Amino acid sequence: MRIAMIGTGYVGLVSGVCFSDFGHEIVCVDKLTAKVETLRAGGVPIYEPGLDEMLRRNVEAGRLSFTTDLAEAVKGAQAVFIAVGTPTRRGDGHADLTYVYAAARELADVIDPGTVVVTKSTVPVGTNREVARVIAERLVETGRDCPFEVASNPEFLREGAAIEDFMRPDRVVCGVDSEVAEQVMRDIYRPLSLREAPVMITSLESAEIIKYAANAFLATKITFINEIADLCEKVGGDVKAVAKGIGMDGRIGSKFLHAGPGYGGSCFPKDTSALARIGQDHSVPMRIVETVIDVNDRRKRRMVDKVLDLLGGKANGKRIAVLGVTFKPETDDMRDSPSLTIVPALVGGGAKVVVTDPEGRREGEALLPGVTWAEDAYAAAVEADAVVLLTEWNQFRALDLKRMRGGMRGDAFVDLRNVYDPEDVTQAGFRYVSIGRSDAEPTAGAPVTELMPST
Ligand code: UDX
């Protein structure tokens, strides 16, 4: 099937490349000439494991091409995907739909009759019907007779694991309004049926809500375990054990229960904020989600205190090595990364901050003024008073702790991802603080045996 993909951002590019790998003929279109030229030359503007190889393979096979010409891209396409950005609108938390509606209006002039216009961008409830209205309005303006369909097809891709998520999804959600659109969507995703991935057909509105509800639920789950971690620190307990203990209950599930410095990234902060706004607009306040947003924001700021506590309360004059600045491993994405709150606070407090990140430098350099960049963790830690492990890249999971400690002038290790075993770090000569693992483990008070009544 011939498919056009509008927008070669993260979602558009991954989706376009993966669809071509299904065997479909894909034309990706973007207004940015430089980006299209990079892609045509086989370059990939983002870091996503496996994407460059898959892109090259499908370009060579003649199934994948890139253009700036919308009319050329959609000619003969049975489906046109809108995968443009929906950033948070400045000031009010709403998703900015300018690009989505602009694309819809332009499409009205160039699509073939019978095309299904599929929205893949994350959009508030009602947007797909509005897309249909915008196209219909433009068709009336131009007097063009061109029947079309719309569909909603939200994505659930994790950065760093996007290809795996696309190729082996838990489910594919397609919101449709007609049997024709349903059939086209089923045909597009037929290759996945061999892997028994369920394709769920819903109304347009349900599909739109599923996307926001899924991300808000996951953000809530993380925030919940983060608060439980705080409790563990106070009363004695190990959040890893607690997460395991609750996660083994099939109704809860073990995923997304890793306590940390607070969630970040391109989706959770944006989508929770948009869902809260949608609720307010419809007089159905999303109070849980609103609280999650607030708790997560405060958490990022509180992580600074964790570092300072171990440094005697002051950053001034201290040298601090920060390992990892991207919002999670296997991506170069810095959007809403906890590092953007924590690092500037340390720099502002007078610390000399040396950061290292396997992929984050290109994006991070402009966003983190006043820091020095180091090649690796050992170089970053030279003469440091403290090491802060902020993003759990594999490169930081098996450090030679004694070697690192040997190059430092201080002995503080703040592990905001609970990567290390407290005993190992302490044995290497560090004072160690992590998340939700009280120093008083295994019990906060007296040993249990002492509490037993004597017989
Ligand atoms: C997320 C969703 O997982 C994906 O389905 C959706 O389509 C887009 O948003 P992504 O933002 O790429 O994907 O990353 P994800 O792996 O979900 O992590 C998001 C944030 O939560 C990161 O900052 C991560 O460090 C944090 N996180 C995740 C935790 O703190 N604990 C966890 O247990 C899981």
Tab-separated table of C-alpha atoms and ligand atoms in Angstrom:
chain	number	residue	atom	x	y	z
A	1	MET	CA	0.000	0.000	0.000
A	2	ARG	CA	1.187	3.527	-0.714
A	3	ILE	CA	1.236	5.728	2.377
A	4	ALA	CA	2.352	9.320	2.957
A	5	MET	CA	3.738	10.448	6.300
A	6	ILE	CA	3.588	14.152	7.075
A	7	GLY	CA	6.289	15.176	9.543
A	8	THR	CA	9.658	13.517	10.030
A	9	GLY	CA	9.950	14.212	13.744
A	10	TYR	CA	10.382	11.357	16.148
A	11	VAL	CA	6.987	9.710	15.656
A	12	GLY	CA	6.698	10.356	11.921
A	13	LEU	CA	10.157	9.090	11.107
A	14	VAL	CA	9.995	5.942	13.222
A	15	SER	CA	6.498	5.142	11.932
A	16	GLY	CA	7.412	5.821	8.306
A	17	VAL	CA	10.542	3.693	8.456
A	18	CYS	CA	8.756	0.826	10.237
A	19	PHE	CA	5.790	0.890	7.818
A	20	SER	CA	8.251	0.627	4.928
A	21	ASP	CA	9.789	-2.363	6.674
A	22	PHE	CA	6.301	-3.965	6.638
A	23	GLY	CA	6.564	-3.756	2.848
A	24	HIS	CA	4.426	-0.649	2.287
A	25	GLU	CA	5.574	2.095	-0.059
A	26	ILE	CA	6.218	5.158	2.114
A	27	VAL	CA	6.859	8.768	1.204
A	28	CYS	CA	7.832	10.957	4.152
A	29	VAL	CA	7.306	14.672	3.729
A	30	ASP	CA	8.682	17.548	5.755
A	31	LYS	CA	8.860	21.289	5.219
A	32	LEU	CA	12.439	21.490	6.492
A	33	THR	CA	14.595	21.175	3.376
A	34	ALA	CA	17.811	20.547	5.330
A	35	LYS	CA	16.205	17.665	7.221
A	36	VAL	CA	14.887	16.072	4.046
A	37	GLU	CA	18.326	16.387	2.460
A	38	THR	CA	19.931	14.696	5.481
A	39	LEU	CA	17.419	11.849	5.290
A	40	ARG	CA	17.901	11.467	1.540
A	41	ALA	CA	21.623	11.133	2.136
A	42	GLY	CA	20.915	8.284	4.586
A	43	GLY	CA	21.437	10.431	7.701
A	44	VAL	CA	19.143	10.154	10.714
A	45	PRO	CA	18.587	13.414	12.621
A	46	ILE	CA	17.722	11.666	15.916
A	47	TYR	CA	19.418	8.966	17.958
A	48	GLU	CA	17.256	5.856	18.029
A	49	PRO	CA	18.882	2.426	18.141
A	50	GLY	CA	18.444	0.491	14.875
A	51	LEU	CA	16.678	3.275	12.996
A	52	ASP	CA	19.543	4.241	10.682
A	53	GLU	CA	20.097	0.671	9.526
A	54	MET	CA	16.373	0.056	8.903
A	55	LEU	CA	16.068	3.372	7.067
A	56	ARG	CA	18.960	2.589	4.727
A	57	ARG	CA	17.688	-0.918	4.032
A	58	ASN	CA	14.256	0.318	2.981
A	59	VAL	CA	15.554	3.248	0.951
A	60	GLU	CA	17.769	0.788	-0.948
A	61	ALA	CA	14.773	-1.495	-1.492
A	62	GLY	CA	12.942	1.473	-3.074
A	63	ARG	CA	10.118	1.440	-0.512
A	64	LEU	CA	11.054	4.594	1.392
A	65	SER	CA	11.644	8.120	0.112
A	66	PHE	CA	11.691	11.691	1.391
A	67	THR	CA	10.411	14.913	-0.113
A	68	THR	CA	9.418	18.478	0.716
A	69	ASP	CA	6.632	18.358	-1.854
A	70	LEU	CA	3.300	17.488	-0.219
A	71	ALA	CA	1.415	16.998	-3.505
A	72	GLU	CA	4.032	14.560	-4.759
A	73	ALA	CA	3.979	12.660	-1.434
A	74	VAL	CA	0.214	12.124	-1.262
A	75	LYS	CA	-0.355	11.317	-4.947
A	76	GLY	CA	-1.772	7.821	-5.143
A	77	ALA	CA	-1.591	7.312	-1.365
A	78	GLN	CA	-4.466	5.371	0.202
A	79	ALA	CA	-3.591	6.710	3.629
A	80	VAL	CA	-1.934	9.943	4.698
A	81	PHE	CA	-0.631	10.122	8.263
A	82	ILE	CA	-0.368	13.438	10.074
A	83	ALA	CA	2.569	13.129	12.475
A	84	VAL	CA	3.451	16.754	13.089
A	85	GLY	CA	4.341	18.197	16.489
A	86	THR	CA	1.733	19.097	19.108
A	87	PRO	CA	3.866	20.998	21.626
A	88	THR	CA	2.475	22.388	24.857
A	89	ARG	CA	1.054	25.815	24.086
A	90	ARG	CA	2.855	28.529	25.979
A	91	GLY	CA	1.048	29.654	29.102
A	92	ASP	CA	-2.013	27.436	29.250
A	93	GLY	CA	-0.871	23.797	29.067
A	94	HIS	CA	-3.037	23.043	26.005
A	95	ALA	CA	-1.657	21.019	23.108
A	96	ASP	CA	-0.866	23.387	20.232
A	97	LEU	CA	-2.750	22.072	17.190
A	98	THR	CA	-1.670	24.744	14.715
A	99	TYR	CA	0.508	22.329	12.734
A	100	VAL	CA	-2.135	19.591	12.668
A	101	TYR	CA	-4.846	21.866	11.252
A	102	ALA	CA	-2.430	23.535	8.833
A	103	ALA	CA	-1.509	20.099	7.479
A	104	ALA	CA	-5.206	19.124	7.213
A	105	ARG	CA	-6.018	22.282	5.249
A	106	GLU	CA	-3.127	21.757	2.857
A	107	LEU	CA	-4.153	18.156	2.350
A	108	ALA	CA	-7.590	19.203	1.136
A	109	ASP	CA	-5.960	20.605	-1.996
A	110	VAL	CA	-3.892	17.565	-2.898
A	111	ILE	CA	-5.296	14.232	-1.654
A	112	ASP	CA	-6.835	11.722	-4.029
A	113	PRO	CA	-10.532	10.861	-3.597
A	114	GLY	CA	-11.013	8.067	-1.040
A	115	THR	CA	-7.863	8.842	0.969
A	116	VAL	CA	-7.926	8.068	4.692
A	117	VAL	CA	-6.355	10.927	6.660
A	118	VAL	CA	-4.928	9.395	9.816
A	119	THR	CA	-3.857	11.498	12.784
A	120	LYS	CA	-0.877	10.006	14.611
A	121	SER	CA	0.090	13.126	16.532
A	122	THR	CA	-1.165	13.107	20.135
A	123	VAL	CA	-4.255	15.274	20.047
A	124	PRO	CA	-7.074	16.211	22.434
A	125	VAL	CA	-10.519	14.721	22.178
A	126	GLY	CA	-12.449	16.106	19.254
A	127	THR	CA	-9.404	16.895	17.099
A	128	ASN	CA	-10.029	14.168	14.523
A	129	ARG	CA	-13.544	15.451	13.875
A	130	GLU	CA	-12.093	18.945	13.615
A	131	VAL	CA	-9.524	17.666	11.100
A	132	ALA	CA	-12.427	16.293	9.039
A	133	ARG	CA	-14.229	19.629	9.314
A	134	VAL	CA	-11.135	21.637	8.285
A	135	ILE	CA	-10.620	19.451	5.208
A	136	ALA	CA	-14.318	19.577	4.279
A	137	GLU	CA	-14.377	23.366	4.686
A	138	ARG	CA	-11.401	23.796	2.391
A	139	LEU	CA	-12.943	21.460	-0.197
A	140	VAL	CA	-16.045	23.647	-0.238
A	141	GLU	CA	-13.884	26.773	-0.611
A	142	THR	CA	-12.067	25.328	-3.593
A	143	GLY	CA	-15.108	23.590	-5.077
A	144	ARG	CA	-13.188	20.328	-5.174
A	145	ASP	CA	-15.194	17.090	-5.093
A	146	CYS	CA	-13.077	14.693	-3.035
A	147	PRO	CA	-14.645	12.216	-0.618
A	148	PHE	CA	-12.239	11.262	2.208
A	149	GLU	CA	-12.158	9.451	5.551
A	150	VAL	CA	-10.439	10.187	8.849
A	151	ALA	CA	-8.904	7.885	11.461
A	152	SER	CA	-7.073	8.264	14.748
A	153	ASN	CA	-4.025	6.091	15.334
A	154	PRO	CA	-2.156	7.098	18.496
A	155	GLU	CA	1.375	5.858	19.049
A	156	PHE	CA	2.803	4.208	22.167
A	157	LEU	CA	6.488	4.293	21.300
A	158	ARG	CA	9.134	4.616	23.970
A	159	GLU	CA	12.211	6.514	22.877
A	160	GLY	CA	15.181	4.194	22.796
A	161	ALA	CA	12.912	1.196	22.202
A	162	ALA	CA	10.712	2.693	19.495
A	163	ILE	CA	11.375	0.099	16.801
A	164	GLU	CA	10.725	-2.794	19.166
A	165	ASP	CA	7.539	-1.063	20.381
A	166	PHE	CA	6.381	-0.478	16.804
A	167	MET	CA	7.143	-4.003	15.636
A	168	ARG	CA	5.895	-5.806	18.758
A	169	PRO	CA	3.168	-3.592	20.187
A	170	ASP	CA	0.944	-4.652	23.096
A	171	ARG	CA	-1.892	-3.337	20.937
A	172	VAL	CA	-2.605	-1.053	17.993
A	173	VAL	CA	-5.440	1.422	18.546
A	174	CYS	CA	-7.412	2.682	15.539
A	175	GLY	CA	-10.264	5.120	15.995
A	176	VAL	CA	-12.520	5.202	12.941
A	177	ASP	CA	-15.868	6.485	11.786
A	178	SER	CA	-16.510	4.213	8.824
A	179	GLU	CA	-15.995	0.670	7.573
A	180	VAL	CA	-13.803	1.917	4.741
A	181	ALA	CA	-11.404	3.568	7.175
A	182	GLU	CA	-11.425	0.467	9.381
A	183	GLN	CA	-10.467	-1.723	6.430
A	184	VAL	CA	-7.599	0.535	5.370
A	185	MET	CA	-6.245	0.614	8.940
A	186	ARG	CA	-6.489	-3.173	9.215
A	187	ASP	CA	-4.645	-3.532	5.892
A	188	ILE	CA	-1.864	-1.193	7.032
A	189	TYR	CA	-1.270	-3.200	10.210
A	190	ARG	CA	-1.916	-6.667	8.697
A	191	PRO	CA	1.811	-7.592	8.819
A	192	LEU	CA	1.591	-7.378	12.613
A	193	SER	CA	-1.170	-9.987	12.760
A	194	LEU	CA	1.507	-12.597	12.092
A	195	ARG	CA	2.899	-11.574	15.472
A	196	GLU	CA	-0.601	-11.678	16.934
A	197	ALA	CA	-0.580	-8.025	17.941
A	198	PRO	CA	-4.203	-7.084	18.622
A	199	VAL	CA	-5.615	-4.289	16.466
A	200	MET	CA	-8.318	-2.561	18.457
A	201	ILE	CA	-10.958	-0.637	16.537
A	202	THR	CA	-12.759	2.109	18.471
A	203	SER	CA	-14.538	5.387	17.928
A	204	LEU	CA	-12.429	8.454	17.151
A	205	GLU	CA	-12.998	9.860	20.653
A	206	SER	CA	-12.067	6.656	22.474
A	207	ALA	CA	-8.812	6.412	20.544
A	208	GLU	CA	-7.959	9.988	21.437
A	209	ILE	CA	-8.667	9.407	25.122
A	210	ILE	CA	-6.800	6.068	25.219
A	211	LYS	CA	-3.559	7.817	24.335
A	212	TYR	CA	-3.798	10.441	27.077
A	213	ALA	CA	-5.160	8.006	29.642
A	214	ALA	CA	-2.341	5.515	28.989
A	215	ASN	CA	0.410	8.108	29.431
A	216	ALA	CA	-1.269	9.733	32.430
A	217	PHE	CA	-1.715	6.344	34.086
A	218	LEU	CA	1.957	5.462	33.590
A	219	ALA	CA	3.043	8.872	34.896
A	220	THR	CA	0.796	8.277	37.914
A	221	LYS	CA	2.310	4.867	38.526
A	222	ILE	CA	5.826	6.319	38.543
A	223	THR	CA	4.798	9.204	40.775
A	224	PHE	CA	3.092	6.816	43.175
A	225	ILE	CA	6.198	4.685	43.628
A	226	ASN	CA	8.286	7.839	43.985
A	227	GLU	CA	6.155	8.909	46.946
A	228	ILE	CA	6.381	5.415	48.421
A	229	ALA	CA	10.158	5.766	48.056
A	230	ASP	CA	10.028	8.930	50.162
A	231	LEU	CA	8.126	7.020	52.808
A	232	CYS	CA	10.671	4.199	52.735
A	233	GLU	CA	13.438	6.707	53.353
A	234	LYS	CA	11.663	8.062	56.397
A	235	VAL	CA	10.376	4.913	58.071
A	236	GLY	CA	12.874	2.315	56.922
A	237	GLY	CA	12.231	0.159	53.916
A	238	ASP	CA	13.538	-0.568	50.472
A	239	VAL	CA	11.431	0.772	47.630
A	240	LYS	CA	12.867	-1.865	45.296
A	241	ALA	CA	11.498	-4.589	47.530
A	242	VAL	CA	8.186	-2.770	47.873
A	243	ALA	CA	7.909	-2.319	44.081
A	244	LYS	CA	8.650	-5.988	43.574
A	245	GLY	CA	6.161	-6.975	46.240
A	246	ILE	CA	3.308	-4.982	44.762
A	247	GLY	CA	4.327	-5.581	41.151
A	248	MET	CA	3.967	-9.330	41.512
A	249	ASP	CA	0.254	-8.746	41.943
A	250	GLY	CA	-0.969	-9.253	38.384
A	251	ARG	CA	-3.537	-6.492	38.831
A	252	ILE	CA	-0.744	-3.981	39.452
A	253	GLY	CA	2.067	-5.284	37.237
A	254	SER	CA	5.786	-4.786	37.736
A	255	LYS	CA	6.536	-2.258	34.980
A	256	PHE	CA	6.954	1.487	35.548
A	257	LEU	CA	7.582	1.045	39.243
A	258	HIS	CA	11.206	2.212	39.262
A	259	ALA	CA	11.574	5.063	41.691
A	260	GLY	CA	13.767	7.876	40.436
A	261	PRO	CA	14.239	11.631	40.158
A	262	GLY	CA	10.832	12.175	38.510
A	263	TYR	CA	9.627	11.462	34.991
A	264	GLY	CA	10.604	13.634	32.036
A	265	GLY	CA	10.676	13.314	28.259
A	266	SER	CA	8.656	14.460	25.320
A	267	CYS	CA	5.392	12.756	26.286
A	268	PHE	CA	4.518	12.390	29.967
A	269	PRO	CA	4.942	16.057	30.976
A	270	LYS	CA	3.185	17.316	27.823
A	271	ASP	CA	0.359	14.788	27.842
A	272	THR	CA	-0.442	14.983	31.562
A	273	SER	CA	-0.597	18.743	31.252
A	274	ALA	CA	-2.869	18.545	28.185
A	275	LEU	CA	-5.174	16.005	29.884
A	276	ALA	CA	-5.500	18.258	32.927
A	277	ARG	CA	-6.513	21.104	30.604
A	278	ILE	CA	-9.001	18.944	28.707
A	279	GLY	CA	-10.606	18.007	32.039
A	280	GLN	CA	-10.839	21.637	33.118
A	281	ASP	CA	-12.324	22.662	29.785
A	282	HIS	CA	-15.076	20.085	30.152
A	283	SER	CA	-15.676	20.678	33.871
A	284	VAL	CA	-14.385	17.217	34.707
A	285	PRO	CA	-11.275	18.044	36.712
A	286	MET	CA	-8.553	15.411	36.440
A	287	ARG	CA	-7.534	15.834	40.057
A	288	ILE	CA	-5.268	12.811	40.218
A	289	VAL	CA	-3.388	13.906	37.114
A	290	GLU	CA	-3.118	17.492	38.368
A	291	THR	CA	-1.576	16.192	41.596
A	292	VAL	CA	0.821	13.950	39.696
A	293	ILE	CA	2.091	16.935	37.698
A	294	ASP	CA	2.628	18.963	40.862
A	295	VAL	CA	4.303	16.127	42.809
A	296	ASN	CA	6.626	15.360	39.892
A	297	ASP	CA	7.682	19.005	39.457
A	298	ARG	CA	8.482	19.355	43.145
A	299	ARG	CA	10.343	16.074	43.123
A	300	LYS	CA	12.844	17.212	40.513
A	301	ARG	CA	13.638	20.241	42.662
A	302	ARG	CA	13.907	18.130	45.812
A	303	MET	CA	16.598	15.981	44.233
A	304	VAL	CA	18.920	18.970	44.534
A	305	ASP	CA	18.573	18.802	48.338
A	306	LYS	CA	19.514	15.148	48.251
A	307	VAL	CA	22.816	16.088	46.662
A	308	LEU	CA	23.379	19.064	48.956
A	309	ASP	CA	22.584	17.057	52.102
A	310	LEU	CA	25.483	14.762	51.345
A	311	LEU	CA	27.730	17.762	50.722
A	312	GLY	CA	27.052	19.399	54.064
A	313	GLY	CA	24.285	21.670	52.769
A	314	LYS	CA	26.281	23.801	50.310
A	315	ALA	CA	27.141	23.549	46.636
A	316	ASN	CA	29.434	26.544	46.637
A	317	GLY	CA	33.002	25.625	45.769
A	318	LYS	CA	32.149	21.954	45.352
A	319	ARG	CA	33.019	19.967	42.267
A	320	ILE	CA	30.182	17.663	41.213
A	321	ALA	CA	30.263	15.001	38.499
A	322	VAL	CA	26.877	14.321	36.904
A	323	LEU	CA	26.540	11.037	35.043
A	324	GLY	CA	23.797	11.220	32.411
A	325	VAL	CA	21.699	14.228	31.417
A	326	THR	CA	19.177	12.854	28.893
A	327	PHE	CA	15.709	12.131	30.311
A	328	LYS	CA	16.412	8.411	30.053
A	329	PRO	CA	19.051	6.119	28.494
A	330	GLU	CA	19.291	5.257	24.784
A	331	THR	CA	18.128	8.643	23.604
A	332	ASP	CA	19.675	12.052	22.998
A	333	ASP	CA	16.424	13.728	24.040
A	334	MET	CA	16.708	16.331	26.781
A	335	ARG	CA	13.082	17.447	26.836
A	336	ASP	CA	11.864	17.966	30.422
A	337	SER	CA	14.794	15.933	31.679
A	338	PRO	CA	15.285	16.114	35.460
A	339	SER	CA	18.841	17.241	34.646
A	340	LEU	CA	17.441	20.559	33.404
A	341	THR	CA	16.207	21.292	36.929
A	342	ILE	CA	18.996	19.689	38.947
A	343	VAL	CA	22.137	20.777	37.088
A	344	PRO	CA	21.285	24.523	36.830
A	345	ALA	CA	20.413	24.534	40.545
A	346	LEU	CA	23.833	23.103	41.395
A	347	VAL	CA	25.597	25.526	39.035
A	348	GLY	CA	23.519	28.391	40.481
A	349	GLY	CA	24.569	27.343	43.968
A	350	GLY	CA	28.205	27.850	43.028
A	351	ALA	CA	29.230	24.273	42.228
A	352	LYS	CA	31.605	23.398	39.433
A	353	VAL	CA	29.601	20.789	37.533
A	354	VAL	CA	31.214	18.326	35.150
A	355	VAL	CA	28.733	16.284	33.125
A	356	THR	CA	29.062	13.273	30.888
A	357	ASP	CA	26.487	11.554	28.717
A	358	PRO	CA	26.948	9.020	25.906
A	359	GLU	CA	24.557	10.842	23.550
A	360	GLY	CA	23.369	13.982	25.316
A	361	ARG	CA	26.075	16.468	24.518
A	362	ARG	CA	24.784	17.694	21.141
A	363	GLU	CA	21.367	18.621	22.587
A	364	GLY	CA	22.584	19.349	26.088
A	365	GLU	CA	25.368	21.815	25.467
A	366	ALA	CA	23.071	24.769	24.812
A	367	LEU	CA	20.620	23.756	27.536
A	368	LEU	CA	23.153	23.420	30.336
A	369	PRO	CA	25.272	26.558	30.335
A	370	GLY	CA	28.168	26.787	32.772
A	371	VAL	CA	29.023	23.087	32.888
A	372	THR	CA	32.096	21.276	31.637
A	373	TRP	CA	31.690	18.173	29.488
A	374	ALA	CA	33.812	15.083	30.097
A	375	GLU	CA	34.419	12.026	27.918
A	376	ASP	CA	33.292	9.430	30.447
A	377	ALA	CA	32.382	8.867	34.084
A	378	TYR	CA	35.968	8.488	35.268
A	379	ALA	CA	37.080	11.724	33.607
A	380	ALA	CA	34.048	13.539	35.009
A	381	ALA	CA	34.823	12.341	38.542
A	382	VAL	CA	38.439	13.521	38.645
A	383	GLU	CA	38.881	15.753	41.722
A	384	ALA	CA	35.102	15.689	42.320
A	385	ASP	CA	33.548	16.016	45.757
A	386	ALA	CA	30.442	14.134	44.658
A	387	VAL	CA	29.177	11.910	41.876
A	388	VAL	CA	25.496	12.103	40.926
A	389	LEU	CA	24.141	9.268	38.800
A	390	LEU	CA	21.200	10.879	37.032
A	391	THR	CA	20.481	8.746	33.953
A	392	GLU	CA	20.937	4.983	34.057
A	393	TRP	CA	22.920	4.460	30.832
A	394	ASN	CA	24.505	1.002	30.605
A	395	GLN	CA	27.895	2.745	30.614
A	396	PHE	CA	27.238	3.780	34.229
A	397	ARG	CA	25.902	0.463	35.478
A	398	ALA	CA	29.134	-1.396	36.024
A	399	LEU	CA	31.627	1.301	36.934
A	400	ASP	CA	34.883	0.394	38.629
A	401	LEU	CA	33.868	2.231	41.794
A	402	LYS	CA	37.256	1.961	43.481
A	403	ARG	CA	38.959	3.442	40.415
A	404	MET	CA	36.458	6.295	40.315
A	405	ARG	CA	36.771	6.980	44.037
A	406	GLY	CA	40.569	6.964	43.674
A	407	GLY	CA	40.451	9.959	41.342
A	408	MET	CA	38.118	11.998	43.542
A	409	ARG	CA	38.815	14.382	46.375
A	410	GLY	CA	35.466	13.736	48.064
A	411	ASP	CA	33.473	10.600	48.820
A	412	ALA	CA	29.802	11.375	48.062
A	413	PHE	CA	27.789	9.190	45.672
A	414	VAL	CA	24.176	10.094	44.923
A	415	ASP	CA	22.453	7.384	42.927
A	416	LEU	CA	19.130	8.795	41.722
A	417	ARG	CA	18.310	5.616	39.769
A	418	ASN	CA	19.106	2.947	42.372
A	419	VAL	CA	21.582	1.307	40.020
A	420	TYR	CA	24.047	0.195	42.682
A	421	ASP	CA	24.006	-2.077	45.685
A	422	PRO	CA	24.585	0.171	48.717
A	423	GLU	CA	27.080	-2.286	50.155
A	424	ASP	CA	29.266	-2.297	47.018
A	425	VAL	CA	29.411	1.492	46.918
A	426	THR	CA	30.162	1.809	50.609
A	427	GLN	CA	32.904	-0.795	50.326
A	428	ALA	CA	34.516	1.237	47.551
A	429	GLY	CA	34.891	4.076	50.049
A	430	PHE	CA	31.853	6.194	49.308
A	431	ARG	CA	29.149	7.733	51.437
A	432	TYR	CA	26.106	6.628	49.451
A	433	VAL	CA	22.569	7.920	49.073
A	434	SER	CA	19.974	6.471	46.738
A	435	ILE	CA	16.212	6.645	46.305
A	436	GLY	CA	13.825	5.042	48.769
A	437	ARG	CA	16.404	2.899	50.478
A	438	SER	CA	16.807	4.024	54.049
A	439	ASP	CA	20.190	3.822	55.669
A	440	ALA	CA	18.545	1.994	58.528
A	441	GLU	CA	17.759	-1.095	56.448
A	442	PRO	CA	16.741	-3.849	57.100
A	443	THR	CA	14.538	-2.383	59.861
A	444	ALA	CA	14.174	1.192	60.950
A	445	GLY	CA	14.054	0.550	64.655
A	446	ALA	CA	15.471	-2.094	66.871
A	447	PRO	CA	16.130	-5.558	65.413
A	448	VAL	CA	12.908	-7.545	65.274
A	449	THR	CA	14.307	-10.173	67.650
A	450	GLU	CA	14.758	-7.538	70.361
A	451	LEU	CA	11.138	-6.540	70.031
A	452	MET	CA	9.831	-10.028	70.676
A	453	PRO	CA	8.406	-10.597	74.106
A	454	SER	CA	10.716	-12.717	76.189
A	455	THR	CA	9.301	-15.997	77.268
B	1	UDX	C1	6.468	7.320	26.932
B	1	UDX	C2	5.532	6.099	26.878
B	1	UDX	O1	6.170	4.993	27.526
B	1	UDX	C3	5.171	5.769	25.449
B	1	UDX	O2	4.260	4.686	25.425
B	1	UDX	C4	4.520	7.009	24.852
B	1	UDX	O3	4.051	6.815	23.579
B	1	UDX	C5	5.510	8.165	24.889
B	1	UDX	O4	5.871	8.401	26.249
B	1	UDX	P1	9.067	7.797	26.618
B	1	UDX	O5	8.744	9.196	27.021
B	1	UDX	O6	9.933	7.568	25.446
B	1	UDX	O7	7.721	6.970	26.350
B	1	UDX	O8	9.822	7.118	27.851
B	1	UDX	P2	9.472	6.138	29.049
B	1	UDX	O9	10.352	4.960	28.955
B	1	UDX	O10	8.030	5.871	29.167
B	1	UDX	O11	9.976	7.003	30.287
B	1	UDX	C6	9.385	8.266	30.600
B	1	UDX	C7	9.989	8.857	31.857
B	1	UDX	O12	9.600	8.108	33.002
B	1	UDX	C8	11.518	8.872	31.891
B	1	UDX	O13	11.945	10.076	32.459
B	1	UDX	C9	11.884	7.695	32.763
B	1	UDX	O14	13.123	7.836	33.402
B	1	UDX	C10	10.738	7.720	33.758
B	1	UDX	N1	10.456	6.421	34.375
B	1	UDX	C11	9.969	5.393	33.619
B	1	UDX	C12	10.667	6.251	35.744
B	1	UDX	O15	11.102	7.170	36.449
B	1	UDX	N2	10.343	5.052	36.303
B	1	UDX	C13	9.841	4.013	35.578
B	1	UDX	O16	9.562	2.945	36.174
B	1	UDX	C14	9.660	4.173	34.191
